[in-house]
Tab-separated table of C-alpha atoms in Angstrom:
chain	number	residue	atom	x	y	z
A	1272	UNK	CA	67.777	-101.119	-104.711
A	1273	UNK	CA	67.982	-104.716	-103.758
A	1274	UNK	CA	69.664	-104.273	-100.943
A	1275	UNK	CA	67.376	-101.984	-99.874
A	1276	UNK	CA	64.525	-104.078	-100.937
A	1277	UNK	CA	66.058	-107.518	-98.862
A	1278	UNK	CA	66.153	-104.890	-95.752
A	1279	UNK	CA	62.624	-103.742	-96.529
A	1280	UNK	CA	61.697	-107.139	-96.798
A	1281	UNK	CA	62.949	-108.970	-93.732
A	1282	UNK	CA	61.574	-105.903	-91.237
A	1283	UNK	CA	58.168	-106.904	-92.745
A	1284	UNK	CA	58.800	-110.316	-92.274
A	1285	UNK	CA	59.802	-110.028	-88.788
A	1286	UNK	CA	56.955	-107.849	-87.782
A	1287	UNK	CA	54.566	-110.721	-89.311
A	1288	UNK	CA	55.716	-113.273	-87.347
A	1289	UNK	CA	56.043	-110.673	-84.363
A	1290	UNK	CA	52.338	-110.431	-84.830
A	1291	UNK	CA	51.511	-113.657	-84.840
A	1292	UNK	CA	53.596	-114.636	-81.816
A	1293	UNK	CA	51.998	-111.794	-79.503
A	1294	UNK	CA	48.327	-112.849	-80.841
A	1295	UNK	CA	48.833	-116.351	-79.771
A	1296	UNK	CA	51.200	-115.772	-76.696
A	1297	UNK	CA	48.415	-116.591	-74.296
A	1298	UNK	CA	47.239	-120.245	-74.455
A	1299	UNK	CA	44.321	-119.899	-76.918
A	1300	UNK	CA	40.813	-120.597	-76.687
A	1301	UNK	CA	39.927	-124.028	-77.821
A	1302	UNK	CA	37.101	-124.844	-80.057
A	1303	UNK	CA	36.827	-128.723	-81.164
A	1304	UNK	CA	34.682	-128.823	-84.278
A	1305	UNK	CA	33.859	-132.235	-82.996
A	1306	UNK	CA	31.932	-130.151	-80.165
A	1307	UNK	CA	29.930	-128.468	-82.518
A	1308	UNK	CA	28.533	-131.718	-84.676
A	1309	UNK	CA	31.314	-132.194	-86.665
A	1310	UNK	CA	31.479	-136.014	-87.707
A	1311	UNK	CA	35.053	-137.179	-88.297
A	1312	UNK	CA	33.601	-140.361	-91.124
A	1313	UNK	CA	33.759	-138.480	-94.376
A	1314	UNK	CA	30.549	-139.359	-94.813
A	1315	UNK	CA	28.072	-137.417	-92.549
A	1316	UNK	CA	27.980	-133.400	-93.932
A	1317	UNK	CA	30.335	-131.428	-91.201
A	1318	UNK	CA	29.700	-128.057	-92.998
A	1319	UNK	CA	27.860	-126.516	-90.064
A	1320	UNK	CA	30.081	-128.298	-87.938
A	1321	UNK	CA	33.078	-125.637	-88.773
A	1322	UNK	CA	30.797	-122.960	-89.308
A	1323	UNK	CA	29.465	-122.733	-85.787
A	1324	UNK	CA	33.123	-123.294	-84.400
A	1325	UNK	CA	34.053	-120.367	-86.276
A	1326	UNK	CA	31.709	-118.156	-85.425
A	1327	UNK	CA	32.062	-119.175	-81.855
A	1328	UNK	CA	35.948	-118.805	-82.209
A	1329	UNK	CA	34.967	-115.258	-84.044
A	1330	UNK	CA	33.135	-113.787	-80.231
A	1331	UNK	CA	36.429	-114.617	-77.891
A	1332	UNK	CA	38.025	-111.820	-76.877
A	1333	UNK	CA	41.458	-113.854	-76.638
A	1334	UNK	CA	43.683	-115.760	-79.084
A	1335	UNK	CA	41.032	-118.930	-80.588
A	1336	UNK	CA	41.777	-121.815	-82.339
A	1337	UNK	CA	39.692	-124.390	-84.014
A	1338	UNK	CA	40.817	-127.749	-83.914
A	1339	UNK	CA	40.026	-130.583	-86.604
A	1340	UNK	CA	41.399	-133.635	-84.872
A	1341	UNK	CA	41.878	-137.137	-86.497
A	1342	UNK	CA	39.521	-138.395	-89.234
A	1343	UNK	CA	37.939	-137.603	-92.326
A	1344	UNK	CA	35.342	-134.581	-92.713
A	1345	UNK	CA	32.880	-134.249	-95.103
A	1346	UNK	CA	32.096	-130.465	-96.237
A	1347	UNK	CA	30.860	-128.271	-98.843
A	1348	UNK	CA	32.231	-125.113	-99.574
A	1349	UNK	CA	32.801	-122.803	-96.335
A	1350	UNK	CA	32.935	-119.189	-95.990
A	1351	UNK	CA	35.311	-117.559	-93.431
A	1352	UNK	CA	34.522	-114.043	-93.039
A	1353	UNK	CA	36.505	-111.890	-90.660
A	1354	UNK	CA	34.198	-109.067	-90.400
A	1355	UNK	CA	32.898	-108.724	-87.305
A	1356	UNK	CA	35.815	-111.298	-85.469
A	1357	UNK	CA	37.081	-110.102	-82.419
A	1358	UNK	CA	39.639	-112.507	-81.692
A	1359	UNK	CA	43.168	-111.022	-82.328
A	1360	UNK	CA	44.248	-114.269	-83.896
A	1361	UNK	CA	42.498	-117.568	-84.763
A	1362	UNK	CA	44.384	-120.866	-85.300
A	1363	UNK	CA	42.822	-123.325	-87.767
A	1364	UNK	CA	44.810	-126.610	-86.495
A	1365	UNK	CA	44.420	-129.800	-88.723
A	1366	UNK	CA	45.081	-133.194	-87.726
A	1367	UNK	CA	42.596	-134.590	-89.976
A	1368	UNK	CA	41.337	-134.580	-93.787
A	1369	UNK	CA	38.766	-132.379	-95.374
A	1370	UNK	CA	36.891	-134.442	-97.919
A	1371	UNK	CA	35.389	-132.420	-100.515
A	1372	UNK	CA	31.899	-133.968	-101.600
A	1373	UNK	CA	31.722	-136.372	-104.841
A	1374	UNK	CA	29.398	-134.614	-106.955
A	1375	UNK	CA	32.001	-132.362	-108.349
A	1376	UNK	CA	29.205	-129.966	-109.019
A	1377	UNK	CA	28.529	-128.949	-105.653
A	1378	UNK	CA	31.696	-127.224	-105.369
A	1379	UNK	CA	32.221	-126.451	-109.109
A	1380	UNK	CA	28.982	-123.845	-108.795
A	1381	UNK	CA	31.079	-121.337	-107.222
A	1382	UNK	CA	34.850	-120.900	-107.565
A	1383	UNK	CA	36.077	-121.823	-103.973
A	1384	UNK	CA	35.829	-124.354	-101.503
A	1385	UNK	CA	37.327	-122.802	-98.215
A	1386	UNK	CA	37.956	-119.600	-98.306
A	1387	UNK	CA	38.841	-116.260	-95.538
A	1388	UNK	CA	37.543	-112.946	-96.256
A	1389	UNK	CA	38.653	-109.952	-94.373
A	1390	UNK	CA	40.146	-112.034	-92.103
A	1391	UNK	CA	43.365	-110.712	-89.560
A	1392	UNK	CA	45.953	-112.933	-87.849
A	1393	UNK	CA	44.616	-116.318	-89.562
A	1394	UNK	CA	47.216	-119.694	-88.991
A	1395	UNK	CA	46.252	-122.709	-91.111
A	1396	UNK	CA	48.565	-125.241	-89.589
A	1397	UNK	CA	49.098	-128.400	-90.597
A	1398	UNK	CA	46.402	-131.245	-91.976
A	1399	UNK	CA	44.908	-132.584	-95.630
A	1400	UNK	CA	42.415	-130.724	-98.182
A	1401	UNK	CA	41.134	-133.603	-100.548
A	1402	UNK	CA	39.020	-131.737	-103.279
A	1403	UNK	CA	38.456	-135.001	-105.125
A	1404	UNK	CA	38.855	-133.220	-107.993
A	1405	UNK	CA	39.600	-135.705	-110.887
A	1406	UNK	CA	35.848	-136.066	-112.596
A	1407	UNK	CA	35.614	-132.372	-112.842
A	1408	UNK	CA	39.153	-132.538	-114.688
A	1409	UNK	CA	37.346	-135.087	-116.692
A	1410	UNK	CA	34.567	-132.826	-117.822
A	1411	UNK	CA	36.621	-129.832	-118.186
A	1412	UNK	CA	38.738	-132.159	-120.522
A	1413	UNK	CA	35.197	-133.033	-122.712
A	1414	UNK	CA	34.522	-129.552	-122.951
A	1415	UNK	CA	31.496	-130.128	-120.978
A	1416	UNK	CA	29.540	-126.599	-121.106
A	1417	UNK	CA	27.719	-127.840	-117.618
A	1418	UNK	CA	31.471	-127.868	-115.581
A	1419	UNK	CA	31.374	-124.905	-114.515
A	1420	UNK	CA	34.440	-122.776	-113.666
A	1421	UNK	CA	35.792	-125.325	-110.648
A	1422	UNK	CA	36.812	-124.189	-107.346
A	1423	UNK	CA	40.179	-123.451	-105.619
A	1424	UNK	CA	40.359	-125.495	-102.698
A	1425	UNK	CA	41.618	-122.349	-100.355
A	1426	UNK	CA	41.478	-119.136	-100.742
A	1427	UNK	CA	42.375	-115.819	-98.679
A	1428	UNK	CA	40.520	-112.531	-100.337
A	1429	UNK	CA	41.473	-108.755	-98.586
A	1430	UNK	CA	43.150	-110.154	-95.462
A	1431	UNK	CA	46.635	-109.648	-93.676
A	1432	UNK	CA	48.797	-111.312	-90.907
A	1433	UNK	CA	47.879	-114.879	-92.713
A	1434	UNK	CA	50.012	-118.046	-92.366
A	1435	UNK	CA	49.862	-121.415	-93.764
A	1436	UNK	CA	52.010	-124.726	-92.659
A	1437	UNK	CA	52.302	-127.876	-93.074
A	1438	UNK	CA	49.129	-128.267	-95.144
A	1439	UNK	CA	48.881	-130.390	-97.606
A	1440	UNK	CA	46.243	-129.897	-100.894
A	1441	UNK	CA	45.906	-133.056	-103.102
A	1442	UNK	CA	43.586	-133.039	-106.275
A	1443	UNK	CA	42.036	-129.438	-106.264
A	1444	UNK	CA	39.230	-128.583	-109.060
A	1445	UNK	CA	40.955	-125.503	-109.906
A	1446	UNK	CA	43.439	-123.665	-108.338
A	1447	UNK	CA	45.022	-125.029	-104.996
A	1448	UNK	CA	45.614	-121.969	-102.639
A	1449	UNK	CA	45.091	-117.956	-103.765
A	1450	UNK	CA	45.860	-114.791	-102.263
A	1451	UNK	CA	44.248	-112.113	-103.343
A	1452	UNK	CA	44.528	-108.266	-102.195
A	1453	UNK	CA	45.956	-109.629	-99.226
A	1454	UNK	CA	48.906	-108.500	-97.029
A	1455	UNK	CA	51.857	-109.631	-95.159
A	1456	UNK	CA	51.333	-113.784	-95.858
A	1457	UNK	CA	54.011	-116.267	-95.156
A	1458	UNK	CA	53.193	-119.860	-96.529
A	1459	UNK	CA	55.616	-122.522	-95.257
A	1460	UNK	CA	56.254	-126.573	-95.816
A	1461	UNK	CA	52.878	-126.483	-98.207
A	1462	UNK	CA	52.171	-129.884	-100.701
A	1463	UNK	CA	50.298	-129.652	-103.296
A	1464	UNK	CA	49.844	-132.487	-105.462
A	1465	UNK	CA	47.653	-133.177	-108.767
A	1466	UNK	CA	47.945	-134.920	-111.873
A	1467	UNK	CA	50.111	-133.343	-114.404
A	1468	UNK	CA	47.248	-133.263	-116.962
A	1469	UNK	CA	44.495	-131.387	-114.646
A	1470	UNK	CA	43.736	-128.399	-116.272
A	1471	UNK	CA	44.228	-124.705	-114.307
A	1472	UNK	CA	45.415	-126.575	-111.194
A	1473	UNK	CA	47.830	-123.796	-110.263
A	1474	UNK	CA	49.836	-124.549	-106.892
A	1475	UNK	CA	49.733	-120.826	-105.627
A	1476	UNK	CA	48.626	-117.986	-107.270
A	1477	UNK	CA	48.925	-114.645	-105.871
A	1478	UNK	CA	47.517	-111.391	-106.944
A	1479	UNK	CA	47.332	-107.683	-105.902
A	1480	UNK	CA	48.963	-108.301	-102.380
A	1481	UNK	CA	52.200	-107.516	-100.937
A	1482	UNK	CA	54.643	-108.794	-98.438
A	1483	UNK	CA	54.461	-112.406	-99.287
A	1484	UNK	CA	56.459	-114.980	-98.593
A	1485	UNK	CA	56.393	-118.867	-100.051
A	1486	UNK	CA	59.000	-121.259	-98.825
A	1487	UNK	CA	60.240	-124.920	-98.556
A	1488	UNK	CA	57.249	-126.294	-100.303
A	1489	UNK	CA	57.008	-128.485	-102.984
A	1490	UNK	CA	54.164	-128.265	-105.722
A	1491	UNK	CA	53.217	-131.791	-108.596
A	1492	UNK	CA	50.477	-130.005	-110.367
A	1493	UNK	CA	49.019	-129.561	-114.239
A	1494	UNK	CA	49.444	-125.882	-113.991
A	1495	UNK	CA	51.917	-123.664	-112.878
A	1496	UNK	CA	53.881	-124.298	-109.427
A	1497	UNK	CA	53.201	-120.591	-108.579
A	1498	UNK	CA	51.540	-117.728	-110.502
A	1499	UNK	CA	52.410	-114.212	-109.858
A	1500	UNK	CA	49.440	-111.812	-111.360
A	1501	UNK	CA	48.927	-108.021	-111.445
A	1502	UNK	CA	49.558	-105.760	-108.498
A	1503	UNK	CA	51.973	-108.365	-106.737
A	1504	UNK	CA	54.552	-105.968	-105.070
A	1505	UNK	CA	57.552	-107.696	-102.479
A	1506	UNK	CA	57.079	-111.305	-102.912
A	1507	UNK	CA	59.712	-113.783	-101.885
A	1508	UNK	CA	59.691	-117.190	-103.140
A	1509	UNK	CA	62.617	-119.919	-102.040
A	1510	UNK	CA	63.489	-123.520	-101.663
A	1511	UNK	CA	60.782	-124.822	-103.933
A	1512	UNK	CA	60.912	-127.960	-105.745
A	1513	UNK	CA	58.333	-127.719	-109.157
A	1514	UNK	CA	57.204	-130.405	-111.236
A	1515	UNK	CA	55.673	-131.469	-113.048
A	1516	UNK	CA	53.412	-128.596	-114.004
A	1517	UNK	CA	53.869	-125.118	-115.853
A	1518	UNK	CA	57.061	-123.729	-114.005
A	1519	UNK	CA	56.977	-120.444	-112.041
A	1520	UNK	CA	55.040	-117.820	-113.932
A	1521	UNK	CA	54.638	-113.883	-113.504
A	1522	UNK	CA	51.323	-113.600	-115.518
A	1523	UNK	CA	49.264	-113.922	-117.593
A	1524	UNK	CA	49.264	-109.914	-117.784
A	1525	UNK	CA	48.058	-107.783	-120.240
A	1526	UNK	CA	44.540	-109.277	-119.289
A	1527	UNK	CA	43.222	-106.121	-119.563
A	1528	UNK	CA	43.623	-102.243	-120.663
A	1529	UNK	CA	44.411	-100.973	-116.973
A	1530	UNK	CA	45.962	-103.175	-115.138
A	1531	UNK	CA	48.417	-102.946	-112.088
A	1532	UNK	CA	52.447	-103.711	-112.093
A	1533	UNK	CA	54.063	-106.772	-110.780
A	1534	UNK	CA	57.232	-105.316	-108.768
A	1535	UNK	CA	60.302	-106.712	-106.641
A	1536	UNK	CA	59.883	-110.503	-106.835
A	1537	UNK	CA	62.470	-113.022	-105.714
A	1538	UNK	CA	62.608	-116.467	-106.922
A	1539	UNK	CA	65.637	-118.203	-104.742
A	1540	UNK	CA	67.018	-121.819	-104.391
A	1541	UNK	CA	64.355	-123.230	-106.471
A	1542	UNK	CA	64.383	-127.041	-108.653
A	1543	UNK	CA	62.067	-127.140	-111.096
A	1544	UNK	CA	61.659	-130.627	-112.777
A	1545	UNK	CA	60.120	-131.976	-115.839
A	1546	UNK	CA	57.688	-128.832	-116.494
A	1547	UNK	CA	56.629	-126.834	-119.842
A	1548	UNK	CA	58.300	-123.954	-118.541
A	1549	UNK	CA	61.064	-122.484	-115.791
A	1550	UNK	CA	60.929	-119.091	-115.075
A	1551	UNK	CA	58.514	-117.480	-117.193
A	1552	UNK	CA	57.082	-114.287	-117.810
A	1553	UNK	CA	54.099	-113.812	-120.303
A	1554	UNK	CA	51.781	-111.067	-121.127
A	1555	UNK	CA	48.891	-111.021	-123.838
A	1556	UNK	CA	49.774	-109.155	-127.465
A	1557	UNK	CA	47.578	-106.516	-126.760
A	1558	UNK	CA	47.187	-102.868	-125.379
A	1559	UNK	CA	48.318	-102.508	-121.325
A	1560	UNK	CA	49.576	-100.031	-118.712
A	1561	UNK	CA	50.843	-102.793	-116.445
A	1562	UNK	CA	54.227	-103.454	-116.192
A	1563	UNK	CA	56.871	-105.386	-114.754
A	1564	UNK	CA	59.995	-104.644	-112.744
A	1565	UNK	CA	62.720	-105.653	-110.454
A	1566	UNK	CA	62.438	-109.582	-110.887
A	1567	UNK	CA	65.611	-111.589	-109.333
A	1568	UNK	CA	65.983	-115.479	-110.277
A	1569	UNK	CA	68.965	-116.856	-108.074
A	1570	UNK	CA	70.244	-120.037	-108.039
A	1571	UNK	CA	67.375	-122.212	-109.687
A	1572	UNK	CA	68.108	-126.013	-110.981
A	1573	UNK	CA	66.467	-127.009	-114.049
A	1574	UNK	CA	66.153	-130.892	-114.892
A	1575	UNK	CA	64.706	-131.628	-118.017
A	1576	UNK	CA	62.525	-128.465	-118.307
A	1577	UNK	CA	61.071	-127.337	-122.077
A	1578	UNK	CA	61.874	-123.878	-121.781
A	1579	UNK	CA	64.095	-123.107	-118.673
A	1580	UNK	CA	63.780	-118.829	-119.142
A	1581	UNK	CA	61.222	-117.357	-121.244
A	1582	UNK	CA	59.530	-113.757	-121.919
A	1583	UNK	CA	56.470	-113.964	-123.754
A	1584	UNK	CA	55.133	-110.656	-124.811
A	1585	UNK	CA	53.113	-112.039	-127.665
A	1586	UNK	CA	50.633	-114.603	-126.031
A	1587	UNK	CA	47.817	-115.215	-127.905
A	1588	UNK	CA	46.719	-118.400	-127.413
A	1589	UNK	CA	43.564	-119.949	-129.871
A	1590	UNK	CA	44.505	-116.424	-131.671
A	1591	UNK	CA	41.260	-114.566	-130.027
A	1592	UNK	CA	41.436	-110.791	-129.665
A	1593	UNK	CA	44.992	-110.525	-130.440
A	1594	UNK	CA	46.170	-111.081	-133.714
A	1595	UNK	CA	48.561	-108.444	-134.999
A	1596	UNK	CA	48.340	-106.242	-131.554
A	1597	UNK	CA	51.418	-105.243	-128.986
A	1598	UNK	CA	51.971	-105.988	-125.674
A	1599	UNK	CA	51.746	-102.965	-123.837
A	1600	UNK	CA	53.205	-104.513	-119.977
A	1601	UNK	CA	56.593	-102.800	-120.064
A	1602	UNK	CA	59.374	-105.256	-118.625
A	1603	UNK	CA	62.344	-104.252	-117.016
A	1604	UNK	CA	64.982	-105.248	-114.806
A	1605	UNK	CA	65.121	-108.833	-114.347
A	1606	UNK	CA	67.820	-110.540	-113.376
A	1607	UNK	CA	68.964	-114.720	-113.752
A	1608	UNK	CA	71.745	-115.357	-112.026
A	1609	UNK	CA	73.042	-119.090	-111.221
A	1610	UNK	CA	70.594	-120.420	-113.626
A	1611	UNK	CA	71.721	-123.897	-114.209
A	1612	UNK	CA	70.853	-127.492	-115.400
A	1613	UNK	CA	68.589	-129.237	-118.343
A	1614	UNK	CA	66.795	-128.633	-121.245
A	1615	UNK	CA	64.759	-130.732	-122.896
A	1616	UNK	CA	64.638	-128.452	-126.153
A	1617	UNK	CA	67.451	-126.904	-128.095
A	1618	UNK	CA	66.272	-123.256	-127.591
A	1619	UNK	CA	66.963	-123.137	-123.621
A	1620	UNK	CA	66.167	-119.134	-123.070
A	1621	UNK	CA	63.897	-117.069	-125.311
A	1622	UNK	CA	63.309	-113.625	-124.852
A	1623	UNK	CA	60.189	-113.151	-127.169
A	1624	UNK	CA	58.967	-109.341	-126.399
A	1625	UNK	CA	56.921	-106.593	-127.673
A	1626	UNK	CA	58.199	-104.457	-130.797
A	1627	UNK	CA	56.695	-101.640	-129.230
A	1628	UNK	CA	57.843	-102.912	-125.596
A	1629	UNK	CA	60.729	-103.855	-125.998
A	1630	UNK	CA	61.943	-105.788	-123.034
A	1631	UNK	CA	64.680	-103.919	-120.838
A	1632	UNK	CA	67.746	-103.911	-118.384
A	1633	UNK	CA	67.513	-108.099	-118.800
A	1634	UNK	CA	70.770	-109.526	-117.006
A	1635	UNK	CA	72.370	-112.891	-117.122
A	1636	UNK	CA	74.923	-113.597	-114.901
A	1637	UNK	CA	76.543	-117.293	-114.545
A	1638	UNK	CA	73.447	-118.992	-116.284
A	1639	UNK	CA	74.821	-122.345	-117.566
A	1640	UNK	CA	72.025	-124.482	-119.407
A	1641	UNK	CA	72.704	-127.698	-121.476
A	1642	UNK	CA	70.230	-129.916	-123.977
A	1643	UNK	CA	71.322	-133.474	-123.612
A	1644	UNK	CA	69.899	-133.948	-127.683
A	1645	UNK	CA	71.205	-131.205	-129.442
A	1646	UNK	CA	73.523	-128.271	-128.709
A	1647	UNK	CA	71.403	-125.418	-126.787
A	1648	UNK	CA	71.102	-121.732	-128.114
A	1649	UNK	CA	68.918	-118.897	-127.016
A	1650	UNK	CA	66.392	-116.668	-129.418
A	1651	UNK	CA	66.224	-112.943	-128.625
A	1652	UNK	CA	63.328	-110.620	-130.202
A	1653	UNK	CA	63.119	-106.868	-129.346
A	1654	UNK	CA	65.084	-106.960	-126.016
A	1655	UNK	CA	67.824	-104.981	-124.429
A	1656	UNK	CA	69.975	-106.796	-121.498
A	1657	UNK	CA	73.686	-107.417	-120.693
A	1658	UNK	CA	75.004	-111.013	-119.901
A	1659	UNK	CA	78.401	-111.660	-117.119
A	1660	UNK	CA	80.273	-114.631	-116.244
A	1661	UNK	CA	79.630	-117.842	-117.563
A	1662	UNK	CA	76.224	-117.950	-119.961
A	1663	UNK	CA	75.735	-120.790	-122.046
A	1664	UNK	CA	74.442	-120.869	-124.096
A	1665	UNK	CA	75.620	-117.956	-126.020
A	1666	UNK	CA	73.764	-114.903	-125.382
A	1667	UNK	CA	71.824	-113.511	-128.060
A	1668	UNK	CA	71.794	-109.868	-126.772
């Protein structure tokens, strides 16, 4: 089935970037925000700026791109939408910086700052988000009922063909990039960088999409690296370096009653440094249909992380609407395989599932973890799996 899947995978992959390359294979259409009243000071509002060179860009007939040259750029939050765009393929090209505004509540009333809505054949290449994002950390912090919920600095909603480069996202409110009910996204050489105590600053989250792919990026945040949540099917995710932050995380799941599965996710040639958690999986202790399945970790270096491999069927944080329940979110085949490195506590993989759910077909194979303090051991609760090779510590299946 892997094999299969890898096949799957890389015909999808191909056809993306075959896409891409036809959409843009004439020279494109250029459309210089800077013609449109853009003012590159960070001080002067360019909001309309980008607006009118999208919807310009929107009415060619022919490949577009708008370009943000050198300079800072002052906007508030921007809506993309793809509805009525006739171009085959626009290019949003980024030599500059976009400079969120300083009242944090300007962007903090909604919950995004750029975002792309039924968008098709969208390249963000290159160039700086700054979401100046550190006083609305501070308020979230004082449990300041006026915060708000914060807004992800970019976000793609019920698009396909998308592809991000070279961008770099520093300091975002909330989350830093999301794709959501989106399809056939490839995210490349992506920084995202916040202080490792900014709360819900996930790197990437994606959710209900499909034919994703996340590489050689590198993600400093005070959430996770990457989140993975329901209806994620055919994800590939390699040559990441994570920390500090939360680890790479399929959930939280079990959010709600009906819910859709997370299926065939790679994790491959990852370092993940100095973070809460590795490779974890989590669900809420409560009732769920979703599920789980066909998860492959390959050759991921830990340094220092708290928990390298956990399953967490029995989150229930502040113990709200949970107490004594079962995770429904069945969880089957995942596979570890070349897991090595450091932990920073003794118990280096826990397997905490459902009594109900147990946890199935879990494989280990050649996982070698060490805790520089103590001798490392593993806790197992209601799980089935086999282990091969060299697994230390012991195995507790």
């Amino acid at each position: 089935m892997a094999k299969h899947f890898s096949y799957t995978f890389l015909y999808t992959f191909l056809f993306i970037n075959l896409y891409i390359s036809n959409a843009l294979i004439s020279s494109p259409r250029i459309f210089n925000v800077l013609s449109f009243g853009a003012v590159p000071n960070g001080i002067e509002d360019s909001t309309l700026g980008f607006l009118n060179a999208w919807s310009t860009a929107c009415t060619s007939i022919f490949a577009a791109e708008v370009y943000i040259p050198k300079g800072r750029f002052l906007v508030r939050p921007l809506a993309f939408n793809g509805s009525y765009c006739r171009s085959p393929g626009i290019n949003f090209r980024i030599e500059g910086t976009l400079v969120a505004p300083a009242d944090y509540r300007v962007l903090g009333r909604g919950n995004k700052w750029l975002s792309f809505q039924k968008v098709t054949g969208v390249s963000i290449i290159g160039g700086t988000l700054e979401a100046e994002g550190h006083a609305f950390w501070a308020c979230k912090r004082a449990r300041n009922i006026d915060c708000r919920r914060g807004a992800a600095s970019l976000r793609f909603t019920g698009s396909r063909n998308i592809r991000i480069s070279g961008l770099t996202s520093l300091n975002s409110q909330a989350g830093h990039i999301s794709i959501k009910r989106c399809q056939n996204v490839h995210i490349k050489g992506v920084r995202v960088i916040a202080a490792d105590n900014s709360p819900n600053t996930d790197g990437i989250h994606v959710q209900q999409s499909q034919n994703v792919v996340i590489e050689d990026s590198s993600m400093q945040t005070g959430d996770d690296c990457i989140s993975i949540g329901p209806g994620t099917k055919n994800l590939w995710i390699e040559n990441i370096a994570c920390g500090p932050g939360h680890g790479i995380s399929i959930g939280s799941l079990a959010k709600g009653l009906k819910e859709e599965g997370v299926q065939n996710v790679t994790v491959k040639k990852a370092t993940i440094t100095g973070t809460q958690n590795g490779l974890r999986i989590k669900a809420w202790a409560r009732p769920s249909n979703g599920f789980v399945h066909g998860v492959h970790y390959v050759d991921v270096i830990m340094q220092g992380v708290r928990r390298p491999i956990v399953i967490d069927q029995n989150y229930c944080p502040h113990k709200i609407n949970c107490p004594g329940q079962q995770s429904g979110t069945k969880i089957s085949d995942v596979v570890y395989q070349n897991i090595r490195g450091t932990s920073a506590t003794a118990v280096a993989v826990k397997f905490d599932c459902s009594r109900t759910n147990p946890c199935t077909e879990i494989r280990l194979k050649d996982v070698n973890l060490k805790c520089l303090k103590q001798p490392a051991r593993s806790s197992c609760a209601n799980v089935n799996g086999t282990a091969f090779g060299v697994i230390k510590p012991n195995s507790c299946f």
